[in-house]
Tab-separated table of C-alpha atoms and ligand atoms in Angstrom:
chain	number	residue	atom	x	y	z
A	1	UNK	CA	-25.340	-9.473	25.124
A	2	UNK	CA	-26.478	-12.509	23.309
A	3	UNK	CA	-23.491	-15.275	22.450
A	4	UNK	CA	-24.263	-14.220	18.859
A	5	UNK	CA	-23.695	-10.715	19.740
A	6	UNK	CA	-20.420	-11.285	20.712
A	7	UNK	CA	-17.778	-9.557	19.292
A	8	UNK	CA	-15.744	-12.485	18.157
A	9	UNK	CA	-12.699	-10.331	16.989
A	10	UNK	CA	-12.333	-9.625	21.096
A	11	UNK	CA	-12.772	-13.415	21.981
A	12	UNK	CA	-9.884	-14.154	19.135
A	13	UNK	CA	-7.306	-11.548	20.184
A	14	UNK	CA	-7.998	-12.013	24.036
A	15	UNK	CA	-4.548	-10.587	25.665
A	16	UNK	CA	-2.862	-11.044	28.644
A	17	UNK	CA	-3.134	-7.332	31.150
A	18	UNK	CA	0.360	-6.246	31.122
A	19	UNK	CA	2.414	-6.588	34.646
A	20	UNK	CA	2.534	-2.645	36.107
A	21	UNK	CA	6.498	-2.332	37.830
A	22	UNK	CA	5.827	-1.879	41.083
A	23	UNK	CA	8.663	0.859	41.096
A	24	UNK	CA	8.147	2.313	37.974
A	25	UNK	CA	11.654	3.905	36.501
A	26	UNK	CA	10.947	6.870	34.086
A	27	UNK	CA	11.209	6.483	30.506
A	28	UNK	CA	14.747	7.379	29.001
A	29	UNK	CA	14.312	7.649	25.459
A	30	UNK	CA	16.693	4.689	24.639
A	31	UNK	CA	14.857	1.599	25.030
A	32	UNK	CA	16.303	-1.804	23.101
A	33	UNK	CA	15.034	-4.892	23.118
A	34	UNK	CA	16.766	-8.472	24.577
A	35	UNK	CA	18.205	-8.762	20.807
A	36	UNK	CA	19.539	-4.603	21.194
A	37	UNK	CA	17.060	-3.080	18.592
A	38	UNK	CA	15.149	0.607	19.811
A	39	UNK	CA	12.062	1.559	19.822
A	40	UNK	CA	11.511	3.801	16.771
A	41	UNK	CA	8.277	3.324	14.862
A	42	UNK	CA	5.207	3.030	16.308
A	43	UNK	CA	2.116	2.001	13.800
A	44	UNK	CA	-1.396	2.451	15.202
A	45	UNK	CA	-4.398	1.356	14.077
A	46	UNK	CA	-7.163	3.404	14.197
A	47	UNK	CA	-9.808	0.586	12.994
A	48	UNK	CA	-10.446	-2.539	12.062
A	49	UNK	CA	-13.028	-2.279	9.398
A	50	UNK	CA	-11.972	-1.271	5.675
A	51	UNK	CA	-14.125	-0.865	2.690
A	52	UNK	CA	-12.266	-3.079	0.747
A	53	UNK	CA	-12.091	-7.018	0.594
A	54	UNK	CA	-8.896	-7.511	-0.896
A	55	UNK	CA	-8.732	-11.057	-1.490
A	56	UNK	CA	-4.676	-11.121	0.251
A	57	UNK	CA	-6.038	-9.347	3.422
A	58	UNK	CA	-9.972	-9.168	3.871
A	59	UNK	CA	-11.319	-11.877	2.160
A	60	UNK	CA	-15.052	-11.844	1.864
A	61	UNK	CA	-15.558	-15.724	2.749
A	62	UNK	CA	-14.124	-14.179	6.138
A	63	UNK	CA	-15.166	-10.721	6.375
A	64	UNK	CA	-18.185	-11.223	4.834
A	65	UNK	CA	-21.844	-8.783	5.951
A	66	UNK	CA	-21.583	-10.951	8.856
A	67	UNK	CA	-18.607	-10.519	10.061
A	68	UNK	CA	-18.555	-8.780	13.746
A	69	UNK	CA	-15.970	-5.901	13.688
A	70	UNK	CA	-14.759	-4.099	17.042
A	71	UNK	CA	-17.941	-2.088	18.746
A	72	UNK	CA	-17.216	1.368	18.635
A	73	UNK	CA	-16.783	1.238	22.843
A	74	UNK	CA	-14.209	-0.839	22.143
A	75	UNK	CA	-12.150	1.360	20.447
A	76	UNK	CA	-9.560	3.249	21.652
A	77	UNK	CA	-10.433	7.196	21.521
A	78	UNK	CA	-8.183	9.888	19.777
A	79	UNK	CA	-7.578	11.046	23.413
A	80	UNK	CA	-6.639	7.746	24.737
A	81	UNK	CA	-4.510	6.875	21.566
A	82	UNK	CA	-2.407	10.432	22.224
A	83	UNK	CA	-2.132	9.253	25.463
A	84	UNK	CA	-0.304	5.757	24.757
A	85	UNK	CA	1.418	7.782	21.894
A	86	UNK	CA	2.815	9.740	24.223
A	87	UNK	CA	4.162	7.574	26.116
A	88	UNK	CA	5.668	5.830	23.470
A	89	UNK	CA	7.598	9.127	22.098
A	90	UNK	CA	9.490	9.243	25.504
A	91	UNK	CA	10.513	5.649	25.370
A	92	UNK	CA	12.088	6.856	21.660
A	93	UNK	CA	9.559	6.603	19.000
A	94	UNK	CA	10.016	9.098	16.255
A	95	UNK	CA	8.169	7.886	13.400
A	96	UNK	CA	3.751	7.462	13.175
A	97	UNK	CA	2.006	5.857	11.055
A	98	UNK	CA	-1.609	5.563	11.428
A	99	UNK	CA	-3.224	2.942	9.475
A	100	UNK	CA	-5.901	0.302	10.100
A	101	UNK	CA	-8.109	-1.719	8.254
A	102	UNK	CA	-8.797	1.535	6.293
A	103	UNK	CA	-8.114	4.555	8.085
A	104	UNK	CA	-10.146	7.392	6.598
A	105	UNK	CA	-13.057	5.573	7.411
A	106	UNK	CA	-12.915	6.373	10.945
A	107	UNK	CA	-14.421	9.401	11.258
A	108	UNK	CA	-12.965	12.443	12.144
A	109	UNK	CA	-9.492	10.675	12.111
A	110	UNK	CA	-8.187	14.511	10.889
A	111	UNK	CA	-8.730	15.270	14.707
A	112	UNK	CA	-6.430	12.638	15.903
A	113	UNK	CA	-3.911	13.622	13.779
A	114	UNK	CA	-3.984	17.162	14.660
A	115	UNK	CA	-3.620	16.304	18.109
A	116	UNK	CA	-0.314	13.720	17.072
A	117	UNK	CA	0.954	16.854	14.834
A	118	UNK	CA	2.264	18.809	17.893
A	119	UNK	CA	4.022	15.932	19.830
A	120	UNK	CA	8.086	16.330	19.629
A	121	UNK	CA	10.593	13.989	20.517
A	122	UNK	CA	12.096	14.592	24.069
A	123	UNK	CA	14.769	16.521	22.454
A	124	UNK	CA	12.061	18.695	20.561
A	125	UNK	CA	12.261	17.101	17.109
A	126	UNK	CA	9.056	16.818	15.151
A	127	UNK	CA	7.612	13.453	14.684
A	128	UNK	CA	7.288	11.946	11.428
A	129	UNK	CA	3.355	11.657	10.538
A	130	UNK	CA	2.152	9.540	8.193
A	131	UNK	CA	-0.725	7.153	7.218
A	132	UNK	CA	-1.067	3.947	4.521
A	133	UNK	CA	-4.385	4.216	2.828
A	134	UNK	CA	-6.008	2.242	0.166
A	135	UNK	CA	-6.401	5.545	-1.646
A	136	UNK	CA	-10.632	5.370	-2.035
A	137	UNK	CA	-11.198	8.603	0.346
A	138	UNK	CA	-7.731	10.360	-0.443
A	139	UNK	CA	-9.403	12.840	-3.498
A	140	UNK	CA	-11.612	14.107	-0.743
A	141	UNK	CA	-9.797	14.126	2.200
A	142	UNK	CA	-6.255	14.720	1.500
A	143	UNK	CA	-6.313	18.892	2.118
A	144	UNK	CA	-7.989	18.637	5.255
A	145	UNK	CA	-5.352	15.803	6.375
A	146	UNK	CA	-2.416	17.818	5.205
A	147	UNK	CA	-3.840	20.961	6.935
A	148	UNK	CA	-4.349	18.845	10.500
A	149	UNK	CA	-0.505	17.846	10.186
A	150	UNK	CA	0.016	15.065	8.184
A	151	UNK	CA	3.185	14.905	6.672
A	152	UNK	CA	2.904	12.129	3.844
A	153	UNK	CA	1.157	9.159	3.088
A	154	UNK	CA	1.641	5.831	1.382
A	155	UNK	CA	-1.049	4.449	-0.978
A	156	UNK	CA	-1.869	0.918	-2.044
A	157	UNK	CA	-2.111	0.115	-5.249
A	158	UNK	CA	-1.926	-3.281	-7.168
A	159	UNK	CA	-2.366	-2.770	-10.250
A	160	UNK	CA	-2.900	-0.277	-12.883
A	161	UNK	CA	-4.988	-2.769	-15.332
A	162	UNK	CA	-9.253	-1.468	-13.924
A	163	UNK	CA	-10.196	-4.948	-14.215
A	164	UNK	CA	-7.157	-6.993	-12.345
A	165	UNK	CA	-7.735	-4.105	-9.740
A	166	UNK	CA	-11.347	-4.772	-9.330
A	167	UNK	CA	-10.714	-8.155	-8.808
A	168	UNK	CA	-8.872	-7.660	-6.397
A	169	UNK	CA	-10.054	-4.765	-3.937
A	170	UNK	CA	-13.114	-7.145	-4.758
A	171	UNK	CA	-15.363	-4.265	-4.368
A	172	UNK	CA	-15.280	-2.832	-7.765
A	173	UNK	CA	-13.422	-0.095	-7.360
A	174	UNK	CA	-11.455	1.704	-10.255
A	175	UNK	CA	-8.125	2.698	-10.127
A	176	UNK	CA	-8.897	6.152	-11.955
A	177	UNK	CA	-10.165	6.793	-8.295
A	178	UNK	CA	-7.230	5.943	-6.810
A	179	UNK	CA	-5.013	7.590	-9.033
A	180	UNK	CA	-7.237	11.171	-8.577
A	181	UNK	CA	-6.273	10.066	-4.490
A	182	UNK	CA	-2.622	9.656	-5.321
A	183	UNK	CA	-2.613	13.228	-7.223
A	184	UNK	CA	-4.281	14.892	-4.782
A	185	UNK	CA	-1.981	13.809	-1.992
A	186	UNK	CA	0.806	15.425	-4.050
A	187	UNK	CA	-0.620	18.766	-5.005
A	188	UNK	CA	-1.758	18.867	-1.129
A	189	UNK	CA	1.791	18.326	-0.402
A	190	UNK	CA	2.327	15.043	1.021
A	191	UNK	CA	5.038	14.408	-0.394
A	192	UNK	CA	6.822	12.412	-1.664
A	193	UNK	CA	3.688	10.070	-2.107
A	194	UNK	CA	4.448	5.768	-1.655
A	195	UNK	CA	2.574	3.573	-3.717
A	196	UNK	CA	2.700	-0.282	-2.273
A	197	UNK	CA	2.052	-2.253	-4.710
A	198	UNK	CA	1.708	-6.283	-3.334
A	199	UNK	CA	2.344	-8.653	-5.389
A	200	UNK	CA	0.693	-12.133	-6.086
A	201	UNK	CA	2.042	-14.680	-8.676
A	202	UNK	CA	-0.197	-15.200	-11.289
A	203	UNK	CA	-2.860	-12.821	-10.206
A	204	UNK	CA	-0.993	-9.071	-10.801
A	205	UNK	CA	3.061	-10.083	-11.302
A	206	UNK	CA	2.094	-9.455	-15.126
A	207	UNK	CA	1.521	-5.346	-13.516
A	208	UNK	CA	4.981	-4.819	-12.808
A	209	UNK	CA	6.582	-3.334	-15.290
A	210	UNK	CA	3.603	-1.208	-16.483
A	211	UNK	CA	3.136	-0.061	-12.756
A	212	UNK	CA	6.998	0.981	-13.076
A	213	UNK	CA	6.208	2.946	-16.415
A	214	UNK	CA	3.693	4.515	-14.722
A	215	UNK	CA	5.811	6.062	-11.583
A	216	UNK	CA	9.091	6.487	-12.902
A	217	UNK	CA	9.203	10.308	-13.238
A	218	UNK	CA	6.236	10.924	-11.386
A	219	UNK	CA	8.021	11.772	-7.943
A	220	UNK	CA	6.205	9.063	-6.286
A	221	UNK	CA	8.262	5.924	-4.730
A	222	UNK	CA	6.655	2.685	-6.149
A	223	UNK	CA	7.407	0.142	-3.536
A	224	UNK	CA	6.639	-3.588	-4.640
A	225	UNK	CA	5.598	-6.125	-1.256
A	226	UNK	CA	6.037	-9.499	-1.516
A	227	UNK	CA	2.697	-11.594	-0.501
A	228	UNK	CA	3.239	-12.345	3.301
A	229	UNK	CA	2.005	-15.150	5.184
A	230	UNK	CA	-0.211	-12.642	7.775
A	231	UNK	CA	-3.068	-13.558	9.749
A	232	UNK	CA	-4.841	-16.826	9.088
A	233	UNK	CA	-7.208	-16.358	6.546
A	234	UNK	CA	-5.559	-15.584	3.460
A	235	UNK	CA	-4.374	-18.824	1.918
A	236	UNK	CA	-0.688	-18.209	1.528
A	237	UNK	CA	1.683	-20.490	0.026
A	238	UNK	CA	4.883	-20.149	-1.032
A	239	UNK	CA	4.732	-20.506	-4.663
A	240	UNK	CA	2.532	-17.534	-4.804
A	241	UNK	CA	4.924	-14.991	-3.553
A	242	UNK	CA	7.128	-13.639	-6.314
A	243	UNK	CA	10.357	-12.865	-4.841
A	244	UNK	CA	11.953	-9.248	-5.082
A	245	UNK	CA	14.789	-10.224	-7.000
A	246	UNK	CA	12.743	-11.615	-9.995
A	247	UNK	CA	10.762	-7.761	-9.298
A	248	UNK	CA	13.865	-6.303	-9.889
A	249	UNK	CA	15.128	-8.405	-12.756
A	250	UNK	CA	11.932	-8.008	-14.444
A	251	UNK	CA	11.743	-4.210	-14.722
A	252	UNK	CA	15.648	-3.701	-15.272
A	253	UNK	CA	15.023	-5.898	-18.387
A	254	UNK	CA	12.788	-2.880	-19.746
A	255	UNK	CA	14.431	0.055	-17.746
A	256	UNK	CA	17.834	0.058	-16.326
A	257	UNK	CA	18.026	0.430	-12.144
A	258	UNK	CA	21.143	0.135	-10.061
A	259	UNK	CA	20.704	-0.500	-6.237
A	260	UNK	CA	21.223	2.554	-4.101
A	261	UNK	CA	22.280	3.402	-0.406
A	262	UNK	CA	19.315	2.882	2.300
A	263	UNK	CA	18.417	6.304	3.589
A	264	UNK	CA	18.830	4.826	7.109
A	265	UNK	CA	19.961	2.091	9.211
A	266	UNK	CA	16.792	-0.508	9.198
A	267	UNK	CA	14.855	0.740	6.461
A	268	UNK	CA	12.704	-1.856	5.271
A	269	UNK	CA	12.447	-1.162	1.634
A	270	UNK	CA	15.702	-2.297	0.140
A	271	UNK	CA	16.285	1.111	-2.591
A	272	UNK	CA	17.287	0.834	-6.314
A	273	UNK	CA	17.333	4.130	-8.946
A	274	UNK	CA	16.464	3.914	-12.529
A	275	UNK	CA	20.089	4.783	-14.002
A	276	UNK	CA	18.270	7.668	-16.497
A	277	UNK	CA	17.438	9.609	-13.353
A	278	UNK	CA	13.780	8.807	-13.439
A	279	UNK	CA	13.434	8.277	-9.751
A	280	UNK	CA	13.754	4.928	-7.180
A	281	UNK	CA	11.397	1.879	-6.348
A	282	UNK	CA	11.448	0.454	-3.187
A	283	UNK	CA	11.614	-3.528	-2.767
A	284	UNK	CA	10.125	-4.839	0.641
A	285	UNK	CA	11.109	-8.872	1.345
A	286	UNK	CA	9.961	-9.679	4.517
A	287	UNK	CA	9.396	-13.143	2.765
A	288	UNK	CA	12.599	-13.507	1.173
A	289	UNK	CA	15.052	-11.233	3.120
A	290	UNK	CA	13.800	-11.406	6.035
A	291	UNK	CA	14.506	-8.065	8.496
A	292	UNK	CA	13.386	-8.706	12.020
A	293	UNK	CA	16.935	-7.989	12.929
A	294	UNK	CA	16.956	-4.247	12.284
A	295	UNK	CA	12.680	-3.774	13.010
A	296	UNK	CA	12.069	-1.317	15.374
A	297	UNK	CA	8.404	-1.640	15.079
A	298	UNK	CA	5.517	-1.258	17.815
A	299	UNK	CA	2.050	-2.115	16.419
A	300	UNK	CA	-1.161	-0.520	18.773
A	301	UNK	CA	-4.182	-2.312	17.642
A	302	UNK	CA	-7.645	-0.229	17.315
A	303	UNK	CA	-8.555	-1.241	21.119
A	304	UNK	CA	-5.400	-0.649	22.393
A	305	UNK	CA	-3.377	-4.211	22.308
A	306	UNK	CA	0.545	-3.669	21.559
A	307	UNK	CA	2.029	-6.164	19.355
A	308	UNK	CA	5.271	-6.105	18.801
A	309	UNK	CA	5.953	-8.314	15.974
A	310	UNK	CA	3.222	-8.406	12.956
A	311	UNK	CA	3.341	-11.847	12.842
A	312	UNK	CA	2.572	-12.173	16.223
A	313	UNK	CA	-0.226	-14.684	18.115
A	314	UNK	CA	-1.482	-12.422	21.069
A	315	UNK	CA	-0.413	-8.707	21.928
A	316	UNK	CA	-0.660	-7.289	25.559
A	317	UNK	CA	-3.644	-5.186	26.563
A	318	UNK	CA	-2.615	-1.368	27.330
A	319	UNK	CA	-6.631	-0.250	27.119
A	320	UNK	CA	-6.966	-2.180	30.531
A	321	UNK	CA	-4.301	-0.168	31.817
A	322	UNK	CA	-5.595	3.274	30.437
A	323	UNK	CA	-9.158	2.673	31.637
A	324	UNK	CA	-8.071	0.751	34.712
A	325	UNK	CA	-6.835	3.834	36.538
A	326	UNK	CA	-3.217	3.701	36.481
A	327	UNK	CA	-1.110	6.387	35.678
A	328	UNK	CA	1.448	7.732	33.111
A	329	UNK	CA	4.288	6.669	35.128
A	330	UNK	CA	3.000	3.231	35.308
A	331	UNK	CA	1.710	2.865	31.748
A	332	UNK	CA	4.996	4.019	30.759
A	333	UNK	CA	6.811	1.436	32.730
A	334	UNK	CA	4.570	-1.377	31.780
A	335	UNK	CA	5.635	-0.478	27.558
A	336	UNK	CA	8.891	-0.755	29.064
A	337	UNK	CA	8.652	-3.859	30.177
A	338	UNK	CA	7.389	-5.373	27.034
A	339	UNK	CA	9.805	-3.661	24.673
A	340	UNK	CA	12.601	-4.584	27.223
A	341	UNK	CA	11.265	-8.472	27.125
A	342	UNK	CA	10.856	-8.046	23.382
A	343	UNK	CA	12.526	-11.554	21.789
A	344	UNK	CA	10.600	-11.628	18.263
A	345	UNK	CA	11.710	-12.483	14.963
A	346	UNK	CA	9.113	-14.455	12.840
A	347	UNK	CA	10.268	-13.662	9.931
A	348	UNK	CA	13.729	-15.284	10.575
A	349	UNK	CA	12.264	-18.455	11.766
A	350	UNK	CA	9.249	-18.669	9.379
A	351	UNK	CA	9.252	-22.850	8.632
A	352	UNK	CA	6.647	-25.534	8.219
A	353	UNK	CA	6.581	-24.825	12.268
A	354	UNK	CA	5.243	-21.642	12.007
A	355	UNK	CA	3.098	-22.540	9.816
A	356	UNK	CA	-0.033	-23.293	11.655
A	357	UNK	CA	0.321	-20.445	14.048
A	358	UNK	CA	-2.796	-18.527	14.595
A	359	UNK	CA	-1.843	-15.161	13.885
A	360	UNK	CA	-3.508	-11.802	14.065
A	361	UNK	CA	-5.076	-10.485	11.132
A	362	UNK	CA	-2.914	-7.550	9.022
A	363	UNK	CA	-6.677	-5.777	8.993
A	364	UNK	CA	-6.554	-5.878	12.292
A	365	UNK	CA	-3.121	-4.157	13.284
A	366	UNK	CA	-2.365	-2.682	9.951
A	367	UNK	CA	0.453	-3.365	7.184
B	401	SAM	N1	-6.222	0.050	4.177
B	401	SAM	C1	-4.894	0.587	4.149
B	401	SAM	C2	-4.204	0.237	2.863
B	401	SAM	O1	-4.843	-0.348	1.985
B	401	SAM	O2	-3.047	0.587	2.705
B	401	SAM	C3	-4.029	0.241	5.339
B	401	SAM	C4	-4.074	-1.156	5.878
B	401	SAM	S1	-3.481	-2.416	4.780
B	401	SAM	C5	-3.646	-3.852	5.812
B	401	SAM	C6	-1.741	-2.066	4.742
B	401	SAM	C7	-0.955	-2.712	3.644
B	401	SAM	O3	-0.844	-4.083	3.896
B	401	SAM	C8	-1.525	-2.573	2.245
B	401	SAM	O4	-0.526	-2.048	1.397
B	401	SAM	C9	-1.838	-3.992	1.870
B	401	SAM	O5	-1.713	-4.207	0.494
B	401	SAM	C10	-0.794	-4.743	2.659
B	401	SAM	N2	-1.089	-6.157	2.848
B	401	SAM	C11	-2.223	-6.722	3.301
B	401	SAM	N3	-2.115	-8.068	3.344
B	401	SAM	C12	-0.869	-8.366	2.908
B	401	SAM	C13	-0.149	-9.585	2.706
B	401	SAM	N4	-0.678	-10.763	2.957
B	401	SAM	N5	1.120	-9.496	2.256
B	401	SAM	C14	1.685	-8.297	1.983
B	401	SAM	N6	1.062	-7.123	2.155
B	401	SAM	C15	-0.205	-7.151	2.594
């Protein structure tokens, strides 16, 4: 392979081979961290390439025709990816979400998730199932994910205004399209649909309240995502994120909300219920209010690195493991290990230090 040929996003994410326990103790379902917080959600990403350039996550100086996205060898396979997943469910994890770059673009990704669908908790629960999207393929494909398994699905959407939207996704897409995605989720049954909406001072803030006249009363959740400071090529400052509590004042200035109960302990969107009975938003601060103290989040990148912090600079290599011959027992133990050494909270300590970090991209391992 010529140096051009090299795939750079493998050079930039090299990652240490996890250590493999030499007496490997079997998983018990109740893993914590060196800070006490479980293993609960794992998010995997099922690629890195996304027909969108939203200018917050993909820009196109970056991610341009150029740009050399993970070879398909490189990926992990459905089969592998059940494998880790697993895994992962007898360390704890109870919740899936499959996401990417844009997952419907990897093809046949209904497969995957029919083979996810069946997996139970060691005490024989289900497992919650469910994917973030940017909404482009949902009008065609949301039967045919419902019928593999999928339970629900969260759609991005920043705007409702078709030219502030095409700005944005910076591929001209419409948001009649996505809104015919959103619909379909619904009458498909995944339900109750999330719409993320991020938001970015002075380029969509002015979308708020008419994105909150749009959903209340719909059944959908409208959650609103403050502009994070992910990956390295995004140009965040500080004065563009608008904080959640100017969200909320905004819209109760047009439609009275009142905050209501979390549905569980460590949910990241902090809840509030428009007082006519129209329905909830969900406010997510990772900027502002800061949650690494309740996140029970593992991220699996598309070739198999674990991260276990969004924010974080390298992840540990579990394809080497699955395609270097060792076994469940040992794959197992090596997650173990990580989650067990787990110390990271970014968000906590996020400061002109942090700063300069280079971090992974959120196409990469997926909001
Ligand atoms: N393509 C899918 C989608 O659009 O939902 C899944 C991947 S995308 C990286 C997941 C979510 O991350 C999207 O809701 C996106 O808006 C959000 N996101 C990307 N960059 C972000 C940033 N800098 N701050 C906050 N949210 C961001």
């Amino acid at each position: 392979m010529s140096e051009r040929n090299v795939p750079i996003a493998d050079r930039r994410y090299a990652a240490p081979v996890p250590e493999v326990p030499d007496r490997p103790q079997p998983p018990t379902g109740l893993l914590a961290d060196r800070r006490g917080r479980r293993l609960h959600d794992l998010r995997i990403s099922v690629t890195d390439r996304c027909n969108f350039r939203c200018t917050y996550c993909m820009p196109k100086a970056v991610f341009g025709s150029d740009y050399a996205f993970l070879p398909q060898a490189s990926l992990l396979s459905f089969e592998e990816i059940t494998r880790l997943t697993r895994l992962f469910v007898a360390h704890g994890v109870e919740k899936l979400r499959l996401t990417g770059g844009e997952p419907l673009v990897r093809r046949d990704v209904e497969r995957l998730i029919a083979m996810l669908a069946p997996l139970t908790t060691p005490a024989g629960a289900p497992l919650d199932l469910t994917l973030t999207t940017n909404g482009s393929l949902l009008a065609r494909k949301a039967r045919a994910l419902r019928d593999a398994g999928l339970q629900r699905v969260t759609v991005s959407l920043d705007a409702l205004d078709d030219a502030v939207f095409r700005a944005m996704n910076d591929v001209d897409f419409p948001v009649a399209d996505v809104l015919a995605g959103i619909d379909a989720a619904a009458e498909a049954g995944l339900r109750p649909v999330k719409v993320n909406m991020v938001v970015k001072k002075g380029v969509n803030d002015h979308e708020i309240v008419p994105m909150a006249r749009r959903f209340r009363g719909s059944g959908h959740i409208l959650r609103f995502i403050e502009f994070m400071d992910v990956g390295a090529s995004n140009g965040w400052r500080m004065d563009d994120v608008v904080p959640s509590a100017e969200v909320v004042r905004r819209i109760a200035e047009v439609f009275p909300i009142e905050p209501a109960e979390p549905n569980y302990d460590g949910e990241v969107a902090e809840r509030w219920r428009y007082v006519d009975g129209a329905g909830e938003i969900g406010l997510i601060s990772s900027v502002t209010q800061p949650f690494c103290g309740s996140c029970t989040r593992a991220r699996l990148s598309t070739e198999g690195k674990l991260y276990t912090c969004l924010f974080a600079t390298t992840g540990k290599d579990l394809r080497a493991l699955l395609r270097g011959g060792y076994d469940d027992a040992q794959i197992a133990a090596a997650i173990g290990a990580i989650w067990s050494a787990r110390d990271d909270r970014y968000s906590e300590l996020r400061s002109a230090q942090t700063a300069g970090l280079r971090r992974i991209e959120m196409s990469y391992i997926g909001g």
